[in-house]
């Protein structure tokens, strides 16, 4: 496995196991994406609400790398779900990105109207504007609703997942249904990095806490989207393919779960 290794999704498309996340990367976005692409990342995870799709698109263009070699994810924002503006929202995202299709389009949160939005996304997929359709922040009951009403299993569910917040029921459900699982804030926005047990494990492998956590997620079959705007960290977060955690160390990190979210609960968000 390496930075460009791809996993096959339930729709036949393939997704690189690691992305650069750009949530809150702000004016540093373009440089961060260019740096990541130079290092070998081939997967960028953005969203309409991050307001940096233009910078992502510019970096992709300037990198000179072929469009089809880069996997681009963006997300449909809640207000557009509620207002039924899926087509308009995707058109705006594509224009900002400077692309004619996205590799993965996610429903960002299960806002009211998400089943209708999903149906429209299925049409847009047929039209070639979306390669893979997925969801984000969907719990099992949201996934069940989409399944019951459309019969189409999403390719991806992207959820908060890190050592402090492990929804293993959801992970098992996704595995069972062949839904690819992505972890947002894999480092718990930095909160997990100072955990003494993780640092202790890192000493054994001569790796940082961030590298241990990312490797742990990979070994659980989870797609990782670490965010950084610093070249040294973007490199560090990619230097995780030259070692493997023992089952015992994986288990030790599993045991750190506190079901403690840093983000909102998808059953109770107010935006
Ligand atoms: P920065 O962008 O300044 O490097 P997550 O992906 O879990 O949301 O975590 C992102 C946060 O962790 C950001 O604040 C980012 O800061 C920081 N970060 C990313 N990679 C590392 C790393 N390897 N070591 C320490 N902090 C990191």
PDB file of C-alpha atoms and ligand atoms in Angstrom:
ATOM      1  CA  UNK A   1       0.000   0.000   0.000  1.00  0.00           C
ATOM      2  CA  UNK A   2       1.119   3.578  -0.669  1.00  0.00           C
ATOM      3  CA  UNK A   3      -0.279   7.106  -0.944  1.00  0.00           C
ATOM      4  CA  UNK A   4      -1.785   6.350  -4.337  1.00  0.00           C
ATOM      5  CA  UNK A   5      -3.265   2.954  -3.537  1.00  0.00           C
ATOM      6  CA  UNK A   6      -6.932   2.855  -4.474  1.00  0.00           C
ATOM      7  CA  UNK A   7      -9.850   0.986  -2.957  1.00  0.00           C
ATOM      8  CA  UNK A   8     -12.677  -0.255  -5.177  1.00  0.00           C
ATOM      9  CA  UNK A   9     -16.060   1.214  -4.270  1.00  0.00           C
ATOM     10  CA  UNK A  10     -19.427  -0.540  -4.573  1.00  0.00           C
ATOM     11  CA  UNK A  11     -20.087   1.304  -7.873  1.00  0.00           C
ATOM     12  CA  UNK A  12     -16.864   0.037  -9.468  1.00  0.00           C
ATOM     13  CA  UNK A  13     -14.947   3.327  -9.148  1.00  0.00           C
ATOM     14  CA  UNK A  14     -11.682   3.472  -7.249  1.00  0.00           C
ATOM     15  CA  UNK A  15     -10.677   5.920  -4.535  1.00  0.00           C
ATOM     16  CA  UNK A  16      -7.180   6.680  -3.175  1.00  0.00           C
ATOM     17  CA  UNK A  17      -6.906   5.641   0.474  1.00  0.00           C
ATOM     18  CA  UNK A  18      -5.670   9.034   1.638  1.00  0.00           C
ATOM     19  CA  UNK A  19      -6.717  12.602   0.819  1.00  0.00           C
ATOM     20  CA  UNK A  20      -5.579  16.043   1.786  1.00  0.00           C
ATOM     21  CA  UNK A  21      -8.402  17.668   3.753  1.00  0.00           C
ATOM     22  CA  UNK A  22      -8.833  21.423   3.311  1.00  0.00           C
ATOM     23  CA  UNK A  23     -11.472  22.381   5.902  1.00  0.00           C
ATOM     24  CA  UNK A  24     -10.433  25.799   7.278  1.00  0.00           C
ATOM     25  CA  UNK A  25      -7.318  25.893   5.126  1.00  0.00           C
ATOM     26  CA  UNK A  26      -8.499  29.362   4.016  1.00  0.00           C
ATOM     27  CA  UNK A  27      -6.009  31.379   1.980  1.00  0.00           C
ATOM     28  CA  UNK A  28      -3.391  28.644   2.401  1.00  0.00           C
ATOM     29  CA  UNK A  29      -5.518  26.178   0.432  1.00  0.00           C
ATOM     30  CA  UNK A  30      -3.952  26.547  -2.991  1.00  0.00           C
ATOM     31  CA  UNK A  31      -0.400  26.180  -1.718  1.00  0.00           C
ATOM     32  CA  UNK A  32      -1.361  23.209   0.466  1.00  0.00           C
ATOM     33  CA  UNK A  33      -3.009  21.387  -2.445  1.00  0.00           C
ATOM     34  CA  UNK A  34      -0.048  22.100  -4.726  1.00  0.00           C
ATOM     35  CA  UNK A  35       2.317  20.800  -2.058  1.00  0.00           C
ATOM     36  CA  UNK A  36       0.246  17.679  -1.523  1.00  0.00           C
ATOM     37  CA  UNK A  37       0.061  16.925  -5.243  1.00  0.00           C
ATOM     38  CA  UNK A  38       3.827  17.403  -5.525  1.00  0.00           C
ATOM     39  CA  UNK A  39       4.389  14.947  -2.675  1.00  0.00           C
ATOM     40  CA  UNK A  40       2.156  12.377  -4.351  1.00  0.00           C
ATOM     41  CA  UNK A  41      -1.312  12.858  -2.901  1.00  0.00           C
ATOM     42  CA  UNK A  42      -3.925  12.203  -5.598  1.00  0.00           C
ATOM     43  CA  UNK A  43      -7.075  12.845  -3.590  1.00  0.00           C
ATOM     44  CA  UNK A  44      -8.419  16.190  -2.366  1.00  0.00           C
ATOM     45  CA  UNK A  45     -11.440  16.541  -0.085  1.00  0.00           C
ATOM     46  CA  UNK A  46     -13.228  19.898  -0.141  1.00  0.00           C
ATOM     47  CA  UNK A  47     -16.823  21.154   0.203  1.00  0.00           C
ATOM     48  CA  UNK A  48     -18.913  24.040  -1.063  1.00  0.00           C
ATOM     49  CA  UNK A  49     -19.176  25.418   2.466  1.00  0.00           C
ATOM     50  CA  UNK A  50     -15.373  25.544   2.886  1.00  0.00           C
ATOM     51  CA  UNK A  51     -15.352  28.327   0.291  1.00  0.00           C
ATOM     52  CA  UNK A  52     -12.095  27.192  -1.208  1.00  0.00           C
ATOM     53  CA  UNK A  53     -13.155  25.187  -4.259  1.00  0.00           C
ATOM     54  CA  UNK A  54     -11.625  27.837  -6.523  1.00  0.00           C
ATOM     55  CA  UNK A  55      -8.253  27.521  -4.840  1.00  0.00           C
ATOM     56  CA  UNK A  56      -8.445  23.719  -5.078  1.00  0.00           C
ATOM     57  CA  UNK A  57      -9.262  23.999  -8.782  1.00  0.00           C
ATOM     58  CA  UNK A  58      -6.419  26.420  -9.432  1.00  0.00           C
ATOM     59  CA  UNK A  59      -3.936  24.146  -7.717  1.00  0.00           C
ATOM     60  CA  UNK A  60      -5.120  21.151  -9.730  1.00  0.00           C
ATOM     61  CA  UNK A  61      -4.719  23.093 -12.944  1.00  0.00           C
ATOM     62  CA  UNK A  62      -1.308  24.490 -12.010  1.00  0.00           C
ATOM     63  CA  UNK A  63      -0.015  21.097 -10.907  1.00  0.00           C
ATOM     64  CA  UNK A  64      -0.021  19.935 -14.522  1.00  0.00           C
ATOM     65  CA  UNK A  65      -1.209  16.508 -13.384  1.00  0.00           C
ATOM     66  CA  UNK A  66      -3.829  14.891 -15.592  1.00  0.00           C
ATOM     67  CA  UNK A  67      -7.371  15.492 -14.364  1.00  0.00           C
ATOM     68  CA  UNK A  68      -8.194  11.793 -14.370  1.00  0.00           C
ATOM     69  CA  UNK A  69      -5.287  11.033 -12.048  1.00  0.00           C
ATOM     70  CA  UNK A  70      -6.699  13.222  -9.283  1.00  0.00           C
ATOM     71  CA  UNK A  71      -9.710  12.205  -7.211  1.00  0.00           C
ATOM     72  CA  UNK A  72     -11.751  15.252  -6.217  1.00  0.00           C
ATOM     73  CA  UNK A  73     -14.487  15.241  -3.596  1.00  0.00           C
ATOM     74  CA  UNK A  74     -16.832  18.099  -2.837  1.00  0.00           C
ATOM     75  CA  UNK A  75     -20.025  18.329  -0.823  1.00  0.00           C
ATOM     76  CA  UNK A  76     -23.552  19.648  -1.179  1.00  0.00           C
ATOM     77  CA  UNK A  77     -24.341  22.223   1.513  1.00  0.00           C
ATOM     78  CA  UNK A  78     -27.366  21.996   3.827  1.00  0.00           C
ATOM     79  CA  UNK A  79     -29.190  25.082   2.596  1.00  0.00           C
ATOM     80  CA  UNK A  80     -29.066  23.726  -0.962  1.00  0.00           C
ATOM     81  CA  UNK A  81     -30.462  20.414   0.295  1.00  0.00           C
ATOM     82  CA  UNK A  82     -33.330  22.149   2.101  1.00  0.00           C
ATOM     83  CA  UNK A  83     -34.106  24.370  -0.892  1.00  0.00           C
ATOM     84  CA  UNK A  84     -33.809  21.546  -3.436  1.00  0.00           C
ATOM     85  CA  UNK A  85     -31.027  23.383  -5.293  1.00  0.00           C
ATOM     86  CA  UNK A  86     -28.877  20.350  -6.011  1.00  0.00           C
ATOM     87  CA  UNK A  87     -28.305  20.969  -9.725  1.00  0.00           C
ATOM     88  CA  UNK A  88     -27.469  24.616  -9.168  1.00  0.00           C
ATOM     89  CA  UNK A  89     -25.157  23.809  -6.279  1.00  0.00           C
ATOM     90  CA  UNK A  90     -23.233  21.190  -8.238  1.00  0.00           C
ATOM     91  CA  UNK A  91     -22.978  23.503 -11.246  1.00  0.00           C
ATOM     92  CA  UNK A  92     -21.530  26.230  -9.018  1.00  0.00           C
ATOM     93  CA  UNK A  93     -19.035  23.815  -7.438  1.00  0.00           C
ATOM     94  CA  UNK A  94     -17.908  22.511 -10.831  1.00  0.00           C
ATOM     95  CA  UNK A  95     -17.459  26.023 -12.102  1.00  0.00           C
ATOM     96  CA  UNK A  96     -15.354  27.023  -9.109  1.00  0.00           C
ATOM     97  CA  UNK A  97     -13.288  23.863  -9.345  1.00  0.00           C
ATOM     98  CA  UNK A  98     -12.868  24.347 -13.087  1.00  0.00           C
ATOM     99  CA  UNK A  99     -13.932  20.736 -13.657  1.00  0.00           C
ATOM    100  CA  UNK A 100     -16.660  19.073 -15.685  1.00  0.00           C
ATOM    101  CA  UNK A 101     -17.207  16.273 -13.182  1.00  0.00           C
ATOM    102  CA  UNK A 102     -16.426  15.479  -9.547  1.00  0.00           C
ATOM    103  CA  UNK A 103     -15.187  12.058  -8.554  1.00  0.00           C
ATOM    104  CA  UNK A 104     -17.286  12.054  -5.416  1.00  0.00           C
ATOM    105  CA  UNK A 105     -20.216  14.241  -4.415  1.00  0.00           C
ATOM    106  CA  UNK A 106     -21.362  13.963  -0.823  1.00  0.00           C
ATOM    107  CA  UNK A 107     -24.486  15.125   0.952  1.00  0.00           C
ATOM    108  CA  UNK A 108     -22.685  17.111   3.653  1.00  0.00           C
ATOM    109  CA  UNK A 109     -25.187  16.622   6.494  1.00  0.00           C
ATOM    110  CA  UNK A 110     -28.539  14.831   6.716  1.00  0.00           C
ATOM    111  CA  UNK A 111     -30.477  18.095   6.375  1.00  0.00           C
ATOM    112  CA  UNK A 112     -34.186  17.888   5.669  1.00  0.00           C
ATOM    113  CA  UNK A 113     -34.730  16.880   2.048  1.00  0.00           C
ATOM    114  CA  UNK A 114     -31.670  14.640   1.814  1.00  0.00           C
ATOM    115  CA  UNK A 115     -33.562  11.774   0.153  1.00  0.00           C
ATOM    116  CA  UNK A 116     -34.767  14.082  -2.632  1.00  0.00           C
ATOM    117  CA  UNK A 117     -31.262  15.490  -2.967  1.00  0.00           C
ATOM    118  CA  UNK A 118     -29.899  11.970  -3.276  1.00  0.00           C
ATOM    119  CA  UNK A 119     -32.379  11.197  -6.066  1.00  0.00           C
ATOM    120  CA  UNK A 120     -31.253  14.279  -7.983  1.00  0.00           C
ATOM    121  CA  UNK A 121     -27.640  13.252  -7.492  1.00  0.00           C
ATOM    122  CA  UNK A 122     -28.467   9.903  -9.095  1.00  0.00           C
ATOM    123  CA  UNK A 123     -29.685  11.805 -12.177  1.00  0.00           C
ATOM    124  CA  UNK A 124     -26.554  13.959 -12.226  1.00  0.00           C
ATOM    125  CA  UNK A 125     -24.481  10.816 -12.038  1.00  0.00           C
ATOM    126  CA  UNK A 126     -26.211   9.471 -15.146  1.00  0.00           C
ATOM    127  CA  UNK A 127     -25.434  12.777 -16.849  1.00  0.00           C
ATOM    128  CA  UNK A 128     -21.738  12.256 -16.136  1.00  0.00           C
ATOM    129  CA  UNK A 129     -21.271  15.140 -13.702  1.00  0.00           C
ATOM    130  CA  UNK A 130     -20.675  12.920 -10.669  1.00  0.00           C
ATOM    131  CA  UNK A 131     -18.684   9.678 -10.711  1.00  0.00           C
ATOM    132  CA  UNK A 132     -19.586   8.415  -7.247  1.00  0.00           C
ATOM    133  CA  UNK A 133     -22.353   9.408  -4.881  1.00  0.00           C
ATOM    134  CA  UNK A 134     -21.964   9.421  -1.149  1.00  0.00           C
ATOM    135  CA  UNK A 135     -23.098  10.911   2.111  1.00  0.00           C
ATOM    136  CA  UNK A 136     -21.465  12.454   5.133  1.00  0.00           C
ATOM    137  CA  UNK A 137     -22.479  12.509   8.767  1.00  0.00           C
ATOM    138  CA  UNK A 138     -25.106   9.837   8.135  1.00  0.00           C
ATOM    139  CA  UNK A 139     -25.903   7.461  10.966  1.00  0.00           C
ATOM    140  CA  UNK A 140     -27.372   4.023  10.341  1.00  0.00           C
ATOM    141  CA  UNK A 141     -30.969   5.287  10.391  1.00  0.00           C
ATOM    142  CA  UNK A 142     -30.179   7.941   7.745  1.00  0.00           C
ATOM    143  CA  UNK A 143     -28.517   5.310   5.553  1.00  0.00           C
ATOM    144  CA  UNK A 144     -31.470   2.969   6.004  1.00  0.00           C
ATOM    145  CA  UNK A 145     -33.842   5.710   4.893  1.00  0.00           C
ATOM    146  CA  UNK A 146     -31.864   6.387   1.718  1.00  0.00           C
ATOM    147  CA  UNK A 147     -31.737   2.667   1.012  1.00  0.00           C
ATOM    148  CA  UNK A 148     -35.454   2.160   1.614  1.00  0.00           C
ATOM    149  CA  UNK A 149     -36.478   5.107  -0.556  1.00  0.00           C
ATOM    150  CA  UNK A 150     -34.019   4.809  -3.449  1.00  0.00           C
ATOM    151  CA  UNK A 151     -32.662   1.267  -3.349  1.00  0.00           C
ATOM    152  CA  UNK A 152     -29.198   2.654  -4.119  1.00  0.00           C
ATOM    153  CA  UNK A 153     -26.409   2.099  -1.598  1.00  0.00           C
ATOM    154  CA  UNK A 154     -24.133   5.153  -1.254  1.00  0.00           C
ATOM    155  CA  UNK A 155     -20.520   4.549  -2.256  1.00  0.00           C
ATOM    156  CA  UNK A 156     -19.184   6.402   0.800  1.00  0.00           C
ATOM    157  CA  UNK A 157     -20.133   7.582   4.262  1.00  0.00           C
ATOM    158  CA  UNK A 158     -17.797  10.208   5.677  1.00  0.00           C
ATOM    159  CA  UNK A 159     -18.010  10.520   9.450  1.00  0.00           C
ATOM    160  CA  UNK A 160     -16.060  11.910  12.356  1.00  0.00           C
ATOM    161  CA  UNK A 161     -13.801   9.056  13.447  1.00  0.00           C
ATOM    162  CA  UNK A 162     -10.599   9.148  15.503  1.00  0.00           C
ATOM    163  CA  UNK A 163      -9.314   7.440  18.657  1.00  0.00           C
ATOM    164  CA  UNK A 164     -11.675   9.393  20.951  1.00  0.00           C
ATOM    165  CA  UNK A 165     -14.710   8.954  18.698  1.00  0.00           C
ATOM    166  CA  UNK A 166     -15.228   5.486  17.248  1.00  0.00           C
ATOM    167  CA  UNK A 167     -18.722   4.581  16.119  1.00  0.00           C
ATOM    168  CA  UNK A 168     -17.948   0.931  15.565  1.00  0.00           C
ATOM    169  CA  UNK A 169     -21.570  -0.010  14.971  1.00  0.00           C
ATOM    170  CA  UNK A 170     -21.696   2.357  12.011  1.00  0.00           C
ATOM    171  CA  UNK A 171     -18.322   1.138  10.764  1.00  0.00           C
ATOM    172  CA  UNK A 172     -19.532  -2.479  10.880  1.00  0.00           C
ATOM    173  CA  UNK A 173     -22.786  -1.553   9.137  1.00  0.00           C
ATOM    174  CA  UNK A 174     -20.876   0.179   6.327  1.00  0.00           C
ATOM    175  CA  UNK A 175     -18.548  -2.784   5.962  1.00  0.00           C
ATOM    176  CA  UNK A 176     -21.518  -5.124   5.763  1.00  0.00           C
ATOM    177  CA  UNK A 177     -23.240  -2.997   3.087  1.00  0.00           C
ATOM    178  CA  UNK A 178     -19.972  -2.376   1.208  1.00  0.00           C
ATOM    179  CA  UNK A 179     -20.135   1.363   1.854  1.00  0.00           C
ATOM    180  CA  UNK A 180     -16.642   2.904   1.862  1.00  0.00           C
ATOM    181  CA  UNK A 181     -15.909   4.579   5.184  1.00  0.00           C
ATOM    182  CA  UNK A 182     -14.057   7.879   5.392  1.00  0.00           C
ATOM    183  CA  UNK A 183     -12.850   9.497   8.601  1.00  0.00           C
ATOM    184  CA  UNK A 184     -13.101  13.252   8.894  1.00  0.00           C
ATOM    185  CA  UNK A 185     -10.816  14.893  11.433  1.00  0.00           C
ATOM    186  CA  UNK A 186      -8.821  11.668  11.720  1.00  0.00           C
ATOM    187  CA  UNK A 187      -6.521  13.425  14.176  1.00  0.00           C
ATOM    188  CA  UNK A 188      -9.440  14.665  16.251  1.00  0.00           C
ATOM    189  CA  UNK A 189      -8.397  18.146  15.120  1.00  0.00           C
ATOM    190  CA  UNK A 190      -5.191  17.599  16.966  1.00  0.00           C
ATOM    191  CA  UNK A 191      -6.829  16.516  20.245  1.00  0.00           C
ATOM    192  CA  UNK A 192      -5.569  12.917  20.015  1.00  0.00           C
ATOM    193  CA  UNK A 193      -1.978  13.828  19.227  1.00  0.00           C
ATOM    194  CA  UNK A 194      -0.889  14.278  22.813  1.00  0.00           C
ATOM    195  CA  UNK A 195      -2.374  11.066  24.113  1.00  0.00           C
ATOM    196  CA  UNK A 196       0.474   9.448  26.093  1.00  0.00           C
ATOM    197  CA  UNK A 197      -0.419   5.920  24.956  1.00  0.00           C
ATOM    198  CA  UNK A 198      -0.309   6.945  21.310  1.00  0.00           C
ATOM    199  CA  UNK A 199       3.013   8.704  21.806  1.00  0.00           C
ATOM    200  CA  UNK A 200       4.342   5.609  23.578  1.00  0.00           C
ATOM    201  CA  UNK A 201       3.299   3.404  20.658  1.00  0.00           C
ATOM    202  CA  UNK A 202       4.940   5.916  18.306  1.00  0.00           C
ATOM    203  CA  UNK A 203       8.286   5.483  20.063  1.00  0.00           C
ATOM    204  CA  UNK A 204       8.340   1.801  19.158  1.00  0.00           C
ATOM    205  CA  UNK A 205       7.981   2.525  15.460  1.00  0.00           C
ATOM    206  CA  UNK A 206       9.864   5.837  15.429  1.00  0.00           C
ATOM    207  CA  UNK A 207       6.687   7.557  14.219  1.00  0.00           C
ATOM    208  CA  UNK A 208       4.727  10.578  15.446  1.00  0.00           C
ATOM    209  CA  UNK A 209       1.322  10.398  17.115  1.00  0.00           C
ATOM    210  CA  UNK A 210      -0.301  11.642  13.900  1.00  0.00           C
ATOM    211  CA  UNK A 211       1.349   8.872  11.905  1.00  0.00           C
ATOM    212  CA  UNK A 212       0.287   6.221  14.405  1.00  0.00           C
ATOM    213  CA  UNK A 213      -3.340   7.375  14.322  1.00  0.00           C
ATOM    214  CA  UNK A 214      -3.472   7.559  10.527  1.00  0.00           C
ATOM    215  CA  UNK A 215      -1.878   4.126  10.194  1.00  0.00           C
ATOM    216  CA  UNK A 216      -4.350   2.710  12.719  1.00  0.00           C
ATOM    217  CA  UNK A 217      -7.255   4.017  10.603  1.00  0.00           C
ATOM    218  CA  UNK A 218      -5.770   2.599   7.407  1.00  0.00           C
ATOM    219  CA  UNK A 219      -5.378  -0.822   9.008  1.00  0.00           C
ATOM    220  CA  UNK A 220      -9.054  -0.668   9.931  1.00  0.00           C
ATOM    221  CA  UNK A 221      -9.868  -0.190   6.246  1.00  0.00           C
ATOM    222  CA  UNK A 222     -10.813   3.484   6.685  1.00  0.00           C
ATOM    223  CA  UNK A 223     -10.068   6.198   4.120  1.00  0.00           C
ATOM    224  CA  UNK A 224      -8.238   9.109   5.774  1.00  0.00           C
ATOM    225  CA  UNK A 225      -8.511  12.840   5.070  1.00  0.00           C
ATOM    226  CA  UNK A 226      -5.962  14.588   7.324  1.00  0.00           C
ATOM    227  CA  UNK A 227      -5.962  18.370   7.017  1.00  0.00           C
ATOM    228  CA  UNK A 228      -2.809  20.432   7.167  1.00  0.00           C
ATOM    229  CA  UNK A 229      -1.492  23.565   5.514  1.00  0.00           C
ATOM    230  CA  UNK A 230       2.125  22.910   6.501  1.00  0.00           C
ATOM    231  CA  UNK A 231       4.451  21.101   4.133  1.00  0.00           C
ATOM    232  CA  UNK A 232       6.255  19.218   6.894  1.00  0.00           C
ATOM    233  CA  UNK A 233       2.967  17.887   8.261  1.00  0.00           C
ATOM    234  CA  UNK A 234       1.539  17.131   4.819  1.00  0.00           C
ATOM    235  CA  UNK A 235       4.680  15.018   4.298  1.00  0.00           C
ATOM    236  CA  UNK A 236       4.520  13.502   7.772  1.00  0.00           C
ATOM    237  CA  UNK A 237       0.899  12.460   7.268  1.00  0.00           C
ATOM    238  CA  UNK A 238       1.877  10.640   4.081  1.00  0.00           C
ATOM    239  CA  UNK A 239       4.865   8.796   5.559  1.00  0.00           C
ATOM    240  CA  UNK A 240       2.768   5.964   6.943  1.00  0.00           C
ATOM    241  CA  UNK A 241       3.200   3.278   4.316  1.00  0.00           C
ATOM    242  CA  UNK A 242       6.552   1.919   5.503  1.00  0.00           C
ATOM    243  CA  UNK A 243       5.433   0.296   8.743  1.00  0.00           C
ATOM    244  CA  UNK A 244       2.522  -1.658  10.213  1.00  0.00           C
ATOM    245  CA  UNK A 245       1.035  -1.660  13.697  1.00  0.00           C
ATOM    246  CA  UNK A 246       0.771  -4.992  15.465  1.00  0.00           C
ATOM    247  CA  UNK A 247      -2.734  -6.282  16.197  1.00  0.00           C
ATOM    248  CA  UNK A 248      -2.010  -5.551  19.845  1.00  0.00           C
ATOM    249  CA  UNK A 249      -1.272  -1.896  19.158  1.00  0.00           C
ATOM    250  CA  UNK A 250      -4.371  -1.588  16.960  1.00  0.00           C
ATOM    251  CA  UNK A 251      -6.365  -3.009  19.855  1.00  0.00           C
ATOM    252  CA  UNK A 252      -4.754  -0.608  22.346  1.00  0.00           C
ATOM    253  CA  UNK A 253      -5.929   2.349  20.234  1.00  0.00           C
ATOM    254  CA  UNK A 254      -9.372   0.791  19.795  1.00  0.00           C
ATOM    255  CA  UNK A 255      -9.582   0.844  23.578  1.00  0.00           C
ATOM    256  CA  UNK A 256      -9.109   4.640  23.721  1.00  0.00           C
ATOM    257  CA  UNK A 257     -12.647   5.218  22.458  1.00  0.00           C
ATOM    258  CA  UNK A 258     -14.666   7.648  24.584  1.00  0.00           C
ATOM    259  CA  UNK A 259     -17.493   8.267  22.071  1.00  0.00           C
ATOM    260  CA  UNK A 260     -16.441  11.893  22.369  1.00  0.00           C
ATOM    261  CA  UNK A 261     -17.254  14.059  19.373  1.00  0.00           C
ATOM    262  CA  UNK A 262     -15.450  17.251  18.495  1.00  0.00           C
ATOM    263  CA  UNK A 263     -18.116  18.082  15.906  1.00  0.00           C
ATOM    264  CA  UNK A 264     -21.908  18.166  16.107  1.00  0.00           C
ATOM    265  CA  UNK A 265     -24.053  15.083  16.513  1.00  0.00           C
ATOM    266  CA  UNK A 266     -25.737  14.392  13.138  1.00  0.00           C
ATOM    267  CA  UNK A 267     -29.044  13.929  14.974  1.00  0.00           C
ATOM    268  CA  UNK A 268     -28.815  17.365  16.486  1.00  0.00           C
ATOM    269  CA  UNK A 269     -27.202  20.095  14.422  1.00  0.00           C
ATOM    270  CA  UNK A 270     -28.453  23.615  13.963  1.00  0.00           C
ATOM    271  CA  UNK A 271     -26.885  24.851  10.716  1.00  0.00           C
TER     272      UNK A 271
HETATM  273  P1  LIG B   1      -2.229  22.666  10.437  1.00  0.00           P
HETATM  274  O1  LIG B   1      -3.142  22.777   9.233  1.00  0.00           O
HETATM  275  O2  LIG B   1      -1.864  24.002  10.998  1.00  0.00           O
HETATM  276  O3  LIG B   1      -1.025  21.790  10.157  1.00  0.00           O
HETATM  277  P2  LIG B   1      -7.911  16.867  11.555  1.00  0.00           P
HETATM  278  O4  LIG B   1      -7.499  16.475  10.174  1.00  0.00           O
HETATM  279  O5  LIG B   1      -8.085  15.758  12.504  1.00  0.00           O
HETATM  280  O6  LIG B   1      -9.092  17.807  11.557  1.00  0.00           O
HETATM  281  O7  LIG B   1      -6.708  17.699  12.184  1.00  0.00           O
HETATM  282  C1  LIG B   1      -6.314  18.886  11.622  1.00  0.00           C
HETATM  283  C2  LIG B   1      -5.567  19.712  12.634  1.00  0.00           C
HETATM  284  O8  LIG B   1      -4.369  19.046  13.027  1.00  0.00           O
HETATM  285  C3  LIG B   1      -5.155  21.001  12.035  1.00  0.00           C
HETATM  286  O9  LIG B   1      -5.192  21.952  13.084  1.00  0.00           O
HETATM  287  C4  LIG B   1      -3.718  20.781  11.573  1.00  0.00           C
HETATM  288  O10 LIG B   1      -3.006  21.984  11.661  1.00  0.00           O
HETATM  289  C5  LIG B   1      -3.223  19.767  12.575  1.00  0.00           C
HETATM  290  N1  LIG B   1      -2.303  18.767  12.012  1.00  0.00           N
HETATM  291  C6  LIG B   1      -2.392  18.135  10.833  1.00  0.00           C
HETATM  292  N2  LIG B   1      -1.411  17.240  10.683  1.00  0.00           N
HETATM  293  C7  LIG B   1      -0.669  17.304  11.815  1.00  0.00           C
HETATM  294  C8  LIG B   1       0.488  16.631  12.273  1.00  0.00           C
HETATM  295  N3  LIG B   1       1.074  15.713  11.532  1.00  0.00           N
HETATM  296  N4  LIG B   1       0.977  16.960  13.492  1.00  0.00           N
HETATM  297  C9  LIG B   1       0.374  17.902  14.255  1.00  0.00           C
HETATM  298  N5  LIG B   1      -0.724  18.570  13.885  1.00  0.00           N
HETATM  299  C10 LIG B   1      -1.247  18.275  12.671  1.00  0.00           C
END
